[in-house]
Amino acid sequence: MEYILQNNGVLVKGVTDLDLAQTLDCGQSFRWTQQGDGSFSGVAFGRRVSVSLDGDRFFIRGASAEDFEKYWRGYFDLDLDYGSIRKSVAALHPVLSEAAQYAPGIRILRQEPWEALCTFIISQNNNIKRIKGIVDRLCESFGEDIGGDFAFPSAETLAVLSPDDLAPLRAGFRNRYIIDAAQKVASGEVDLEACRTLEYEQARRELMKITGVGVKVADCTLLFGLHRIEAFPVDVWMKRALKTLFPGMTPADFGEYAGIAQQYIFHYSRMHPEVFENDK
DNA sequence: GCCCAGGTATAAA
DNA sequence: TTTATACATGGG
């Protein structure tokens, strides 16, 4: 991979199979906002950057070469060959081939595990706009000030609080789930790093020790926070998509890149709600 | 007012 | 083991 330092950022050349809107505004991360010029601005690892794409030139404004190697290269999953993965996923099923064409620029971000866990706890029975608002208030209220912006608060920071302390977030019944998660992660009762290498079902169980974490939140944490791309989160919408578009198939049938397949399907079915017309 | 939002805990059958 | 309902909040 070739990259150079330029204009207070890092310019990466030869980046393919990446679409910023498809990747940053598809409900896997809640901390990116599109700017007027089409770039996306966001915070991760306690650092703010804004990213833009011009053909195969990917510019990360605000990143040093050191940070690129340490954080952003992995975060945007630049070393995984999504073109080749997309082909193998498309070969699994004709509908999947169709779905993969609608969002060929989706990538699975390598988010920080605790942030992924926490934001997907907040996501339950909620909509993306409001999730983003709650996450913003969470960072502003309890995250470290990094110069006008706020880092995502650590589990340790939240572990000493009570659910009532989270009232300003207006997250409702999820407050006690967030605190329970923070306490179990901070104490080590739940070991997020172990979930990288644990057998998949065991990793799920580990996360589901937390009150408010069921299979969906666990799978999203595994997929988006621990890069377990065999995880296939199933929400009510995906249940419907599976039944209508892939009758007889289970999440396990989608193979080692099931999570990426799931993202293609999720996008496709959202763009084409008419495929559910004859379903109740 | 009513319905829904990338679900889960809880109680009941 | 499976199925129904409440849960906080806010936008359409």
PDB file of C-alpha atoms in Angstrom, chain A:
ATOM      1  CA  MET A   1       0.000   0.000   0.000  1.00  0.00           C
ATOM      2  CA  GLU A   2       1.309   3.381  -1.006  1.00  0.00           C
ATOM      3  CA  TYR A   3       0.622   6.538   0.920  1.00  0.00           C
ATOM      4  CA  ILE A   4       2.161   9.993   1.300  1.00  0.00           C
ATOM      5  CA  LEU A   5       1.898  12.855   3.784  1.00  0.00           C
ATOM      6  CA  GLN A   6       0.041  15.803   2.365  1.00  0.00           C
ATOM      7  CA  ASN A   7      -1.891  18.868   3.610  1.00  0.00           C
ATOM      8  CA  ASN A   8      -1.978  17.842   7.253  1.00  0.00           C
ATOM      9  CA  GLY A   9      -3.104  14.323   6.466  1.00  0.00           C
ATOM     10  CA  VAL A  10      -2.352  11.049   4.789  1.00  0.00           C
ATOM     11  CA  LEU A  11      -3.150  10.362   1.149  1.00  0.00           C
ATOM     12  CA  VAL A  12      -3.548   6.670   0.347  1.00  0.00           C
ATOM     13  CA  LYS A  13      -3.407   5.618  -3.290  1.00  0.00           C
ATOM     14  CA  GLY A  14      -4.955   2.612  -4.961  1.00  0.00           C
ATOM     15  CA  VAL A  15      -7.897   2.221  -2.577  1.00  0.00           C
ATOM     16  CA  THR A  16     -10.731   0.300  -4.246  1.00  0.00           C
ATOM     17  CA  ASP A  17     -14.044  -1.201  -3.133  1.00  0.00           C
ATOM     18  CA  LEU A  18     -14.642   1.675  -0.712  1.00  0.00           C
ATOM     19  CA  ASP A  19     -17.645   3.997  -0.663  1.00  0.00           C
ATOM     20  CA  LEU A  20     -17.701   6.382   2.285  1.00  0.00           C
ATOM     21  CA  ALA A  21     -21.463   6.817   2.507  1.00  0.00           C
ATOM     22  CA  GLN A  22     -22.071   3.088   2.198  1.00  0.00           C
ATOM     23  CA  THR A  23     -19.497   2.365   4.897  1.00  0.00           C
ATOM     24  CA  LEU A  24     -19.839   5.268   7.346  1.00  0.00           C
ATOM     25  CA  ASP A  25     -23.544   5.986   7.083  1.00  0.00           C
ATOM     26  CA  CYS A  26     -24.991   2.467   7.045  1.00  0.00           C
ATOM     27  CA  GLY A  27     -25.581   1.944  10.764  1.00  0.00           C
ATOM     28  CA  GLN A  28     -22.355   0.219  11.807  1.00  0.00           C
ATOM     29  CA  SER A  29     -20.810   3.350  13.328  1.00  0.00           C
ATOM     30  CA  PHE A  30     -22.681   6.299  14.819  1.00  0.00           C
ATOM     31  CA  ARG A  31     -19.926   8.911  15.034  1.00  0.00           C
ATOM     32  CA  TRP A  32     -19.473  10.018  11.411  1.00  0.00           C
ATOM     33  CA  THR A  33     -21.236  12.955   9.797  1.00  0.00           C
ATOM     34  CA  GLN A  34     -21.120  13.992   6.188  1.00  0.00           C
ATOM     35  CA  GLN A  35     -19.873  17.513   5.529  1.00  0.00           C
ATOM     36  CA  GLY A  36     -21.082  19.909   2.872  1.00  0.00           C
ATOM     37  CA  ASP A  37     -18.156  19.012   0.618  1.00  0.00           C
ATOM     38  CA  GLY A  38     -18.986  15.303   0.725  1.00  0.00           C
ATOM     39  CA  SER A  39     -16.235  14.367   3.153  1.00  0.00           C
ATOM     40  CA  PHE A  40     -17.010  12.576   6.420  1.00  0.00           C
ATOM     41  CA  SER A  41     -15.824  13.817   9.786  1.00  0.00           C
ATOM     42  CA  GLY A  42     -15.602  11.575  12.829  1.00  0.00           C
ATOM     43  CA  VAL A  43     -13.789  10.629  16.014  1.00  0.00           C
ATOM     44  CA  ALA A  44     -12.202   7.298  16.891  1.00  0.00           C
ATOM     45  CA  PHE A  45      -9.275   6.382  19.151  1.00  0.00           C
ATOM     46  CA  GLY A  46      -9.694   9.845  20.690  1.00  0.00           C
ATOM     47  CA  ARG A  47      -8.736  11.478  17.387  1.00  0.00           C
ATOM     48  CA  ARG A  48     -10.777  13.499  14.954  1.00  0.00           C
ATOM     49  CA  VAL A  49     -10.184  13.100  11.240  1.00  0.00           C
ATOM     50  CA  SER A  50     -12.144  13.855   8.118  1.00  0.00           C
ATOM     51  CA  VAL A  51     -11.955  11.492   5.181  1.00  0.00           C
ATOM     52  CA  SER A  52     -12.665  11.961   1.502  1.00  0.00           C
ATOM     53  CA  LEU A  53     -12.361   9.850  -1.605  1.00  0.00           C
ATOM     54  CA  ASP A  54     -11.425  10.896  -5.121  1.00  0.00           C
ATOM     55  CA  GLY A  55     -11.355   7.876  -7.394  1.00  0.00           C
ATOM     56  CA  ASP A  56      -8.904   5.492  -5.759  1.00  0.00           C
ATOM     57  CA  ARG A  57      -7.246   8.245  -3.720  1.00  0.00           C
ATOM     58  CA  PHE A  58      -8.310   8.121  -0.083  1.00  0.00           C
ATOM     59  CA  PHE A  59      -7.431  11.174   1.982  1.00  0.00           C
ATOM     60  CA  ILE A  60      -7.432  11.140   5.778  1.00  0.00           C
ATOM     61  CA  ARG A  61      -7.168  14.748   6.912  1.00  0.00           C
ATOM     62  CA  GLY A  62      -5.842  15.185  10.429  1.00  0.00           C
ATOM     63  CA  ALA A  63      -3.931  11.895  10.511  1.00  0.00           C
ATOM     64  CA  SER A  64      -0.176  11.535  10.989  1.00  0.00           C
ATOM     65  CA  ALA A  65       1.759   8.741   9.310  1.00  0.00           C
ATOM     66  CA  GLU A  66       2.129   7.159  12.723  1.00  0.00           C
ATOM     67  CA  ASP A  67      -1.609   7.261  13.396  1.00  0.00           C
ATOM     68  CA  PHE A  68      -2.333   5.929   9.954  1.00  0.00           C
ATOM     69  CA  GLU A  69      -0.250   2.841  10.619  1.00  0.00           C
ATOM     70  CA  LYS A  70      -1.447   2.444  14.175  1.00  0.00           C
ATOM     71  CA  TYR A  71      -5.146   3.150  13.742  1.00  0.00           C
ATOM     72  CA  TRP A  72      -6.690   4.170  10.450  1.00  0.00           C
ATOM     73  CA  ARG A  73      -5.224   1.543   8.166  1.00  0.00           C
ATOM     74  CA  GLY A  74      -6.870  -1.108  10.299  1.00  0.00           C
ATOM     75  CA  TYR A  75      -9.997   0.923  11.036  1.00  0.00           C
ATOM     76  CA  PHE A  76     -10.891   1.197   7.353  1.00  0.00           C
ATOM     77  CA  ASP A  77      -9.748  -2.392   6.814  1.00  0.00           C
ATOM     78  CA  LEU A  78      -7.495  -1.326   3.960  1.00  0.00           C
ATOM     79  CA  ASP A  79      -5.528  -4.579   3.884  1.00  0.00           C
ATOM     80  CA  LEU A  80      -8.501  -6.823   3.211  1.00  0.00           C
ATOM     81  CA  ASP A  81      -9.319  -7.530  -0.431  1.00  0.00           C
ATOM     82  CA  TYR A  82     -13.014  -6.664  -0.589  1.00  0.00           C
ATOM     83  CA  GLY A  83     -13.161  -7.111  -4.359  1.00  0.00           C
ATOM     84  CA  SER A  84     -12.270 -10.744  -4.014  1.00  0.00           C
ATOM     85  CA  ILE A  85     -14.535 -11.260  -0.990  1.00  0.00           C
ATOM     86  CA  ARG A  86     -17.444  -9.689  -2.827  1.00  0.00           C
ATOM     87  CA  LYS A  87     -16.985 -12.150  -5.677  1.00  0.00           C
ATOM     88  CA  SER A  88     -16.979 -15.162  -3.402  1.00  0.00           C
ATOM     89  CA  VAL A  89     -20.018 -13.847  -1.507  1.00  0.00           C
ATOM     90  CA  ALA A  90     -21.865 -13.136  -4.749  1.00  0.00           C
ATOM     91  CA  ALA A  91     -21.237 -16.721  -5.854  1.00  0.00           C
ATOM     92  CA  LEU A  92     -23.169 -18.085  -2.874  1.00  0.00           C
ATOM     93  CA  HIS A  93     -26.626 -17.165  -4.156  1.00  0.00           C
ATOM     94  CA  PRO A  94     -28.114 -15.263  -7.108  1.00  0.00           C
ATOM     95  CA  VAL A  95     -29.877 -12.787  -4.807  1.00  0.00           C
ATOM     96  CA  LEU A  96     -26.606 -12.171  -3.014  1.00  0.00           C
ATOM     97  CA  SER A  97     -24.957 -11.440  -6.335  1.00  0.00           C
ATOM     98  CA  GLU A  98     -27.664  -8.861  -6.978  1.00  0.00           C
ATOM     99  CA  ALA A  99     -27.386  -7.412  -3.455  1.00  0.00           C
ATOM    100  CA  ALA A 100     -23.590  -7.107  -3.640  1.00  0.00           C
ATOM    101  CA  GLN A 101     -23.933  -4.907  -6.715  1.00  0.00           C
ATOM    102  CA  TYR A 102     -25.994  -2.323  -4.843  1.00  0.00           C
ATOM    103  CA  ALA A 103     -23.399  -1.509  -2.226  1.00  0.00           C
ATOM    104  CA  PRO A 104     -20.053  -2.722  -3.559  1.00  0.00           C
ATOM    105  CA  GLY A 105     -18.248  -0.125  -1.435  1.00  0.00           C
ATOM    106  CA  ILE A 106     -19.289  -1.396   1.969  1.00  0.00           C
ATOM    107  CA  ARG A 107     -16.459  -2.298   4.321  1.00  0.00           C
ATOM    108  CA  ILE A 108     -16.568  -3.566   7.876  1.00  0.00           C
ATOM    109  CA  LEU A 109     -14.862  -1.021  10.108  1.00  0.00           C
ATOM    110  CA  ARG A 110     -12.579  -2.173  12.901  1.00  0.00           C
ATOM    111  CA  GLN A 111     -14.122  -0.081  15.641  1.00  0.00           C
ATOM    112  CA  GLU A 112     -12.989  -0.118  19.229  1.00  0.00           C
ATOM    113  CA  PRO A 113     -14.722  -3.033  20.959  1.00  0.00           C
ATOM    114  CA  TRP A 114     -16.100  -1.112  23.926  1.00  0.00           C
ATOM    115  CA  GLU A 115     -17.521   1.637  21.703  1.00  0.00           C
ATOM    116  CA  ALA A 116     -19.173  -0.919  19.437  1.00  0.00           C
ATOM    117  CA  LEU A 117     -20.675  -2.788  22.385  1.00  0.00           C
ATOM    118  CA  CYS A 118     -21.944   0.372  24.028  1.00  0.00           C
ATOM    119  CA  THR A 119     -23.408   1.956  20.895  1.00  0.00           C
ATOM    120  CA  PHE A 120     -25.211  -1.245  19.913  1.00  0.00           C
ATOM    121  CA  ILE A 121     -26.706  -1.525  23.378  1.00  0.00           C
ATOM    122  CA  ILE A 122     -28.053   1.972  22.724  1.00  0.00           C
ATOM    123  CA  SER A 123     -29.260   0.903  19.277  1.00  0.00           C
ATOM    124  CA  GLN A 124     -31.858  -1.572  20.508  1.00  0.00           C
ATOM    125  CA  ASN A 125     -35.450  -0.686  19.661  1.00  0.00           C
ATOM    126  CA  ASN A 126     -34.171   2.677  18.460  1.00  0.00           C
ATOM    127  CA  ASN A 127     -33.531   4.547  15.223  1.00  0.00           C
ATOM    128  CA  ILE A 128     -30.231   5.708  13.787  1.00  0.00           C
ATOM    129  CA  LYS A 129     -30.909   9.429  14.140  1.00  0.00           C
ATOM    130  CA  ARG A 130     -31.714   9.136  17.820  1.00  0.00           C
ATOM    131  CA  ILE A 131     -28.880   6.663  18.436  1.00  0.00           C
ATOM    132  CA  LYS A 132     -26.454   9.259  17.102  1.00  0.00           C
ATOM    133  CA  GLY A 133     -27.915  11.916  19.401  1.00  0.00           C
ATOM    134  CA  ILE A 134     -27.574   9.710  22.469  1.00  0.00           C
ATOM    135  CA  VAL A 135     -24.005   8.757  21.537  1.00  0.00           C
ATOM    136  CA  ASP A 136     -23.113  12.448  21.041  1.00  0.00           C
ATOM    137  CA  ARG A 137     -24.510  13.330  24.458  1.00  0.00           C
ATOM    138  CA  LEU A 138     -22.686  10.354  25.997  1.00  0.00           C
ATOM    139  CA  CYS A 139     -19.362  11.606  24.632  1.00  0.00           C
ATOM    140  CA  GLU A 140     -20.006  15.253  25.506  1.00  0.00           C
ATOM    141  CA  SER A 141     -21.085  14.380  29.028  1.00  0.00           C
ATOM    142  CA  PHE A 142     -18.479  11.795  29.967  1.00  0.00           C
ATOM    143  CA  GLY A 143     -15.805  11.614  27.249  1.00  0.00           C
ATOM    144  CA  GLU A 144     -12.396  13.236  27.406  1.00  0.00           C
ATOM    145  CA  ASP A 145     -12.212  16.695  25.848  1.00  0.00           C
ATOM    146  CA  ILE A 146      -9.782  16.426  22.942  1.00  0.00           C
ATOM    147  CA  GLY A 147      -9.949  20.073  21.953  1.00  0.00           C
ATOM    148  CA  GLY A 148     -13.559  20.892  21.220  1.00  0.00           C
ATOM    149  CA  ASP A 149     -14.319  17.256  20.385  1.00  0.00           C
ATOM    150  CA  PHE A 150     -14.963  14.428  22.770  1.00  0.00           C
ATOM    151  CA  ALA A 151     -13.556  10.929  22.874  1.00  0.00           C
ATOM    152  CA  PHE A 152     -15.811   7.986  23.556  1.00  0.00           C
ATOM    153  CA  PRO A 153     -15.905   7.529  27.360  1.00  0.00           C
ATOM    154  CA  SER A 154     -14.100   4.463  28.684  1.00  0.00           C
ATOM    155  CA  ALA A 155     -15.841   1.601  30.446  1.00  0.00           C
ATOM    156  CA  GLU A 156     -13.871   2.538  33.563  1.00  0.00           C
ATOM    157  CA  THR A 157     -15.268   6.073  33.474  1.00  0.00           C
ATOM    158  CA  LEU A 158     -18.859   4.877  33.191  1.00  0.00           C
ATOM    159  CA  ALA A 159     -18.438   1.994  35.646  1.00  0.00           C
ATOM    160  CA  VAL A 160     -18.432   4.337  38.658  1.00  0.00           C
ATOM    161  CA  LEU A 161     -21.715   5.963  37.622  1.00  0.00           C
ATOM    162  CA  SER A 162     -25.282   4.893  38.320  1.00  0.00           C
ATOM    163  CA  PRO A 163     -28.079   4.625  35.727  1.00  0.00           C
ATOM    164  CA  ASP A 164     -29.589   7.870  37.012  1.00  0.00           C
ATOM    165  CA  ASP A 165     -26.350   9.687  36.218  1.00  0.00           C
ATOM    166  CA  LEU A 166     -27.048   8.919  32.543  1.00  0.00           C
ATOM    167  CA  ALA A 167     -30.372  10.781  32.582  1.00  0.00           C
ATOM    168  CA  PRO A 168     -28.996  13.620  30.409  1.00  0.00           C
ATOM    169  CA  LEU A 169     -28.495  11.107  27.581  1.00  0.00           C
ATOM    170  CA  ARG A 170     -32.260  10.516  27.367  1.00  0.00           C
ATOM    171  CA  ALA A 171     -31.516   6.879  26.579  1.00  0.00           C
ATOM    172  CA  GLY A 172     -34.403   5.661  28.727  1.00  0.00           C
ATOM    173  CA  PHE A 173     -34.427   2.030  29.774  1.00  0.00           C
ATOM    174  CA  ARG A 174     -30.983   1.479  28.225  1.00  0.00           C
ATOM    175  CA  ASN A 175     -29.245   3.429  31.012  1.00  0.00           C
ATOM    176  CA  ARG A 176     -28.993   0.444  33.322  1.00  0.00           C
ATOM    177  CA  TYR A 177     -27.758  -1.748  30.450  1.00  0.00           C
ATOM    178  CA  ILE A 178     -24.933   0.702  29.710  1.00  0.00           C
ATOM    179  CA  ILE A 179     -23.877   0.799  33.351  1.00  0.00           C
ATOM    180  CA  ASP A 180     -24.011  -2.983  33.667  1.00  0.00           C
ATOM    181  CA  ALA A 181     -21.860  -3.328  30.553  1.00  0.00           C
ATOM    182  CA  ALA A 182     -19.352  -0.742  31.808  1.00  0.00           C
ATOM    183  CA  GLN A 183     -19.030  -2.470  35.174  1.00  0.00           C
ATOM    184  CA  LYS A 184     -18.577  -5.940  33.730  1.00  0.00           C
ATOM    185  CA  VAL A 185     -16.064  -4.792  31.130  1.00  0.00           C
ATOM    186  CA  ALA A 186     -14.114  -2.605  33.584  1.00  0.00           C
ATOM    187  CA  SER A 187     -13.927  -5.373  36.167  1.00  0.00           C
ATOM    188  CA  GLY A 188     -12.867  -7.966  33.630  1.00  0.00           C
ATOM    189  CA  GLU A 189     -15.939 -10.101  34.261  1.00  0.00           C
ATOM    190  CA  VAL A 190     -16.530  -9.690  30.531  1.00  0.00           C
ATOM    191  CA  ASP A 191     -13.305  -9.921  28.535  1.00  0.00           C
ATOM    192  CA  LEU A 192     -13.736  -8.123  25.211  1.00  0.00           C
ATOM    193  CA  GLU A 193     -10.256  -8.940  23.938  1.00  0.00           C
ATOM    194  CA  ALA A 194     -10.844 -12.627  24.587  1.00  0.00           C
ATOM    195  CA  CYS A 195     -13.823 -12.388  22.238  1.00  0.00           C
ATOM    196  CA  ARG A 196     -11.402 -11.926  19.340  1.00  0.00           C
ATOM    197  CA  THR A 197     -10.183 -15.491  19.582  1.00  0.00           C
ATOM    198  CA  LEU A 198     -12.891 -17.342  21.498  1.00  0.00           C
ATOM    199  CA  GLU A 199     -14.937 -19.835  19.531  1.00  0.00           C
ATOM    200  CA  TYR A 200     -17.848 -17.909  18.029  1.00  0.00           C
ATOM    201  CA  GLU A 201     -20.647 -19.282  20.235  1.00  0.00           C
ATOM    202  CA  GLN A 202     -18.480 -18.813  23.325  1.00  0.00           C
ATOM    203  CA  ALA A 203     -17.698 -15.221  22.383  1.00  0.00           C
ATOM    204  CA  ARG A 204     -21.434 -14.627  22.043  1.00  0.00           C
ATOM    205  CA  ARG A 205     -22.041 -16.109  25.485  1.00  0.00           C
ATOM    206  CA  GLU A 206     -19.297 -13.968  26.967  1.00  0.00           C
ATOM    207  CA  LEU A 207     -20.983 -10.786  25.724  1.00  0.00           C
ATOM    208  CA  MET A 208     -24.441 -11.968  26.711  1.00  0.00           C
ATOM    209  CA  LYS A 209     -23.378 -12.016  30.365  1.00  0.00           C
ATOM    210  CA  ILE A 210     -24.317  -8.337  30.167  1.00  0.00           C
ATOM    211  CA  THR A 211     -27.916  -7.367  30.911  1.00  0.00           C
ATOM    212  CA  GLY A 212     -29.355  -5.848  27.770  1.00  0.00           C
ATOM    213  CA  VAL A 213     -27.089  -7.776  25.423  1.00  0.00           C
ATOM    214  CA  GLY A 214     -28.870 -10.451  23.405  1.00  0.00           C
ATOM    215  CA  VAL A 215     -27.796 -12.236  20.240  1.00  0.00           C
ATOM    216  CA  LYS A 216     -28.249  -9.192  18.001  1.00  0.00           C
ATOM    217  CA  VAL A 217     -26.168  -6.791  20.069  1.00  0.00           C
ATOM    218  CA  ALA A 218     -23.584  -9.530  20.673  1.00  0.00           C
ATOM    219  CA  ASP A 219     -23.278 -10.221  16.952  1.00  0.00           C
ATOM    220  CA  CYS A 220     -22.984  -6.533  16.096  1.00  0.00           C
ATOM    221  CA  THR A 221     -20.257  -6.154  18.714  1.00  0.00           C
ATOM    222  CA  LEU A 222     -18.420  -9.164  17.316  1.00  0.00           C
ATOM    223  CA  LEU A 223     -18.788  -7.985  13.737  1.00  0.00           C
ATOM    224  CA  PHE A 224     -18.156  -4.265  14.063  1.00  0.00           C
ATOM    225  CA  GLY A 225     -15.991  -4.110  17.191  1.00  0.00           C
ATOM    226  CA  LEU A 226     -13.945  -7.309  16.992  1.00  0.00           C
ATOM    227  CA  HIS A 227     -13.946  -7.879  13.241  1.00  0.00           C
ATOM    228  CA  ARG A 228     -15.485 -11.310  13.562  1.00  0.00           C
ATOM    229  CA  ILE A 229     -16.801 -11.239  10.005  1.00  0.00           C
ATOM    230  CA  GLU A 230     -18.412 -14.644  10.330  1.00  0.00           C
ATOM    231  CA  ALA A 231     -20.991 -12.988  12.634  1.00  0.00           C
ATOM    232  CA  PHE A 232     -24.350 -12.410  10.953  1.00  0.00           C
ATOM    233  CA  PRO A 233     -26.570 -10.067  13.018  1.00  0.00           C
ATOM    234  CA  VAL A 234     -30.262 -10.830  12.602  1.00  0.00           C
ATOM    235  CA  ASP A 235     -32.771  -8.108  13.435  1.00  0.00           C
ATOM    236  CA  VAL A 236     -36.465  -8.046  12.557  1.00  0.00           C
ATOM    237  CA  TRP A 237     -35.665  -6.687   9.116  1.00  0.00           C
ATOM    238  CA  MET A 238     -33.056  -9.357   8.372  1.00  0.00           C
ATOM    239  CA  LYS A 239     -35.435 -12.047   9.597  1.00  0.00           C
ATOM    240  CA  ARG A 240     -37.832 -10.917   6.937  1.00  0.00           C
ATOM    241  CA  ALA A 241     -35.135 -10.702   4.303  1.00  0.00           C
ATOM    242  CA  LEU A 242     -33.957 -14.224   5.103  1.00  0.00           C
ATOM    243  CA  LYS A 243     -37.454 -15.661   4.936  1.00  0.00           C
ATOM    244  CA  THR A 244     -38.377 -13.912   1.706  1.00  0.00           C
ATOM    245  CA  LEU A 245     -35.118 -13.852  -0.230  1.00  0.00           C
ATOM    246  CA  PHE A 246     -33.221 -16.853   1.144  1.00  0.00           C
ATOM    247  CA  PRO A 247     -35.844 -19.426   2.146  1.00  0.00           C
ATOM    248  CA  GLY A 248     -34.307 -22.362   3.960  1.00  0.00           C
ATOM    249  CA  MET A 249     -30.979 -20.663   4.590  1.00  0.00           C
ATOM    250  CA  THR A 250     -29.627 -19.931   8.061  1.00  0.00           C
ATOM    251  CA  PRO A 251     -26.974 -17.351   9.011  1.00  0.00           C
ATOM    252  CA  ALA A 252     -24.394 -20.142   9.231  1.00  0.00           C
ATOM    253  CA  ASP A 253     -24.967 -20.969   5.556  1.00  0.00           C
ATOM    254  CA  PHE A 254     -23.426 -17.641   4.544  1.00  0.00           C
ATOM    255  CA  GLY A 255     -19.896 -18.831   5.255  1.00  0.00           C
ATOM    256  CA  GLU A 256     -16.782 -17.167   6.610  1.00  0.00           C
ATOM    257  CA  TYR A 257     -17.756 -13.733   5.262  1.00  0.00           C
ATOM    258  CA  ALA A 258     -21.331 -13.905   6.518  1.00  0.00           C
ATOM    259  CA  GLY A 259     -21.116 -10.481   8.146  1.00  0.00           C
ATOM    260  CA  ILE A 260     -20.188  -8.835   4.872  1.00  0.00           C
ATOM    261  CA  ALA A 261     -22.937 -10.740   3.086  1.00  0.00           C
ATOM    262  CA  GLN A 262     -25.330  -9.535   5.769  1.00  0.00           C
ATOM    263  CA  GLN A 263     -24.349  -5.930   5.113  1.00  0.00           C
ATOM    264  CA  TYR A 264     -24.957  -6.337   1.379  1.00  0.00           C
ATOM    265  CA  ILE A 265     -28.382  -7.856   2.066  1.00  0.00           C
ATOM    266  CA  PHE A 266     -29.259  -5.221   4.643  1.00  0.00           C
ATOM    267  CA  HIS A 267     -28.506  -2.417   2.220  1.00  0.00           C
ATOM    268  CA  TYR A 268     -30.195  -4.091  -0.711  1.00  0.00           C
ATOM    269  CA  SER A 269     -33.434  -4.857   1.101  1.00  0.00           C
ATOM    270  CA  ARG A 270     -33.579  -1.307   2.450  1.00  0.00           C
ATOM    271  CA  MET A 271     -33.213   0.059  -1.064  1.00  0.00           C
ATOM    272  CA  HIS A 272     -35.768  -2.401  -2.442  1.00  0.00           C
ATOM    273  CA  PRO A 273     -38.589  -2.738   0.085  1.00  0.00           C
ATOM    274  CA  GLU A 274     -40.828  -3.957  -2.713  1.00  0.00           C
ATOM    275  CA  VAL A 275     -39.178  -7.388  -2.465  1.00  0.00           C
ATOM    276  CA  PHE A 276     -41.278  -7.846   0.670  1.00  0.00           C
ATOM    277  CA  GLU A 277     -44.550  -6.860  -0.964  1.00  0.00           C
ATOM    278  CA  ASN A 278     -46.047 -10.326  -0.865  1.00  0.00           C
ATOM    279  CA  ASP A 279     -44.838 -11.058   2.641  1.00  0.00           C
ATOM    280  CA  LYS A 280     -46.676 -10.286   5.843  1.00  0.00           C
TER     281      LYS A 280
END
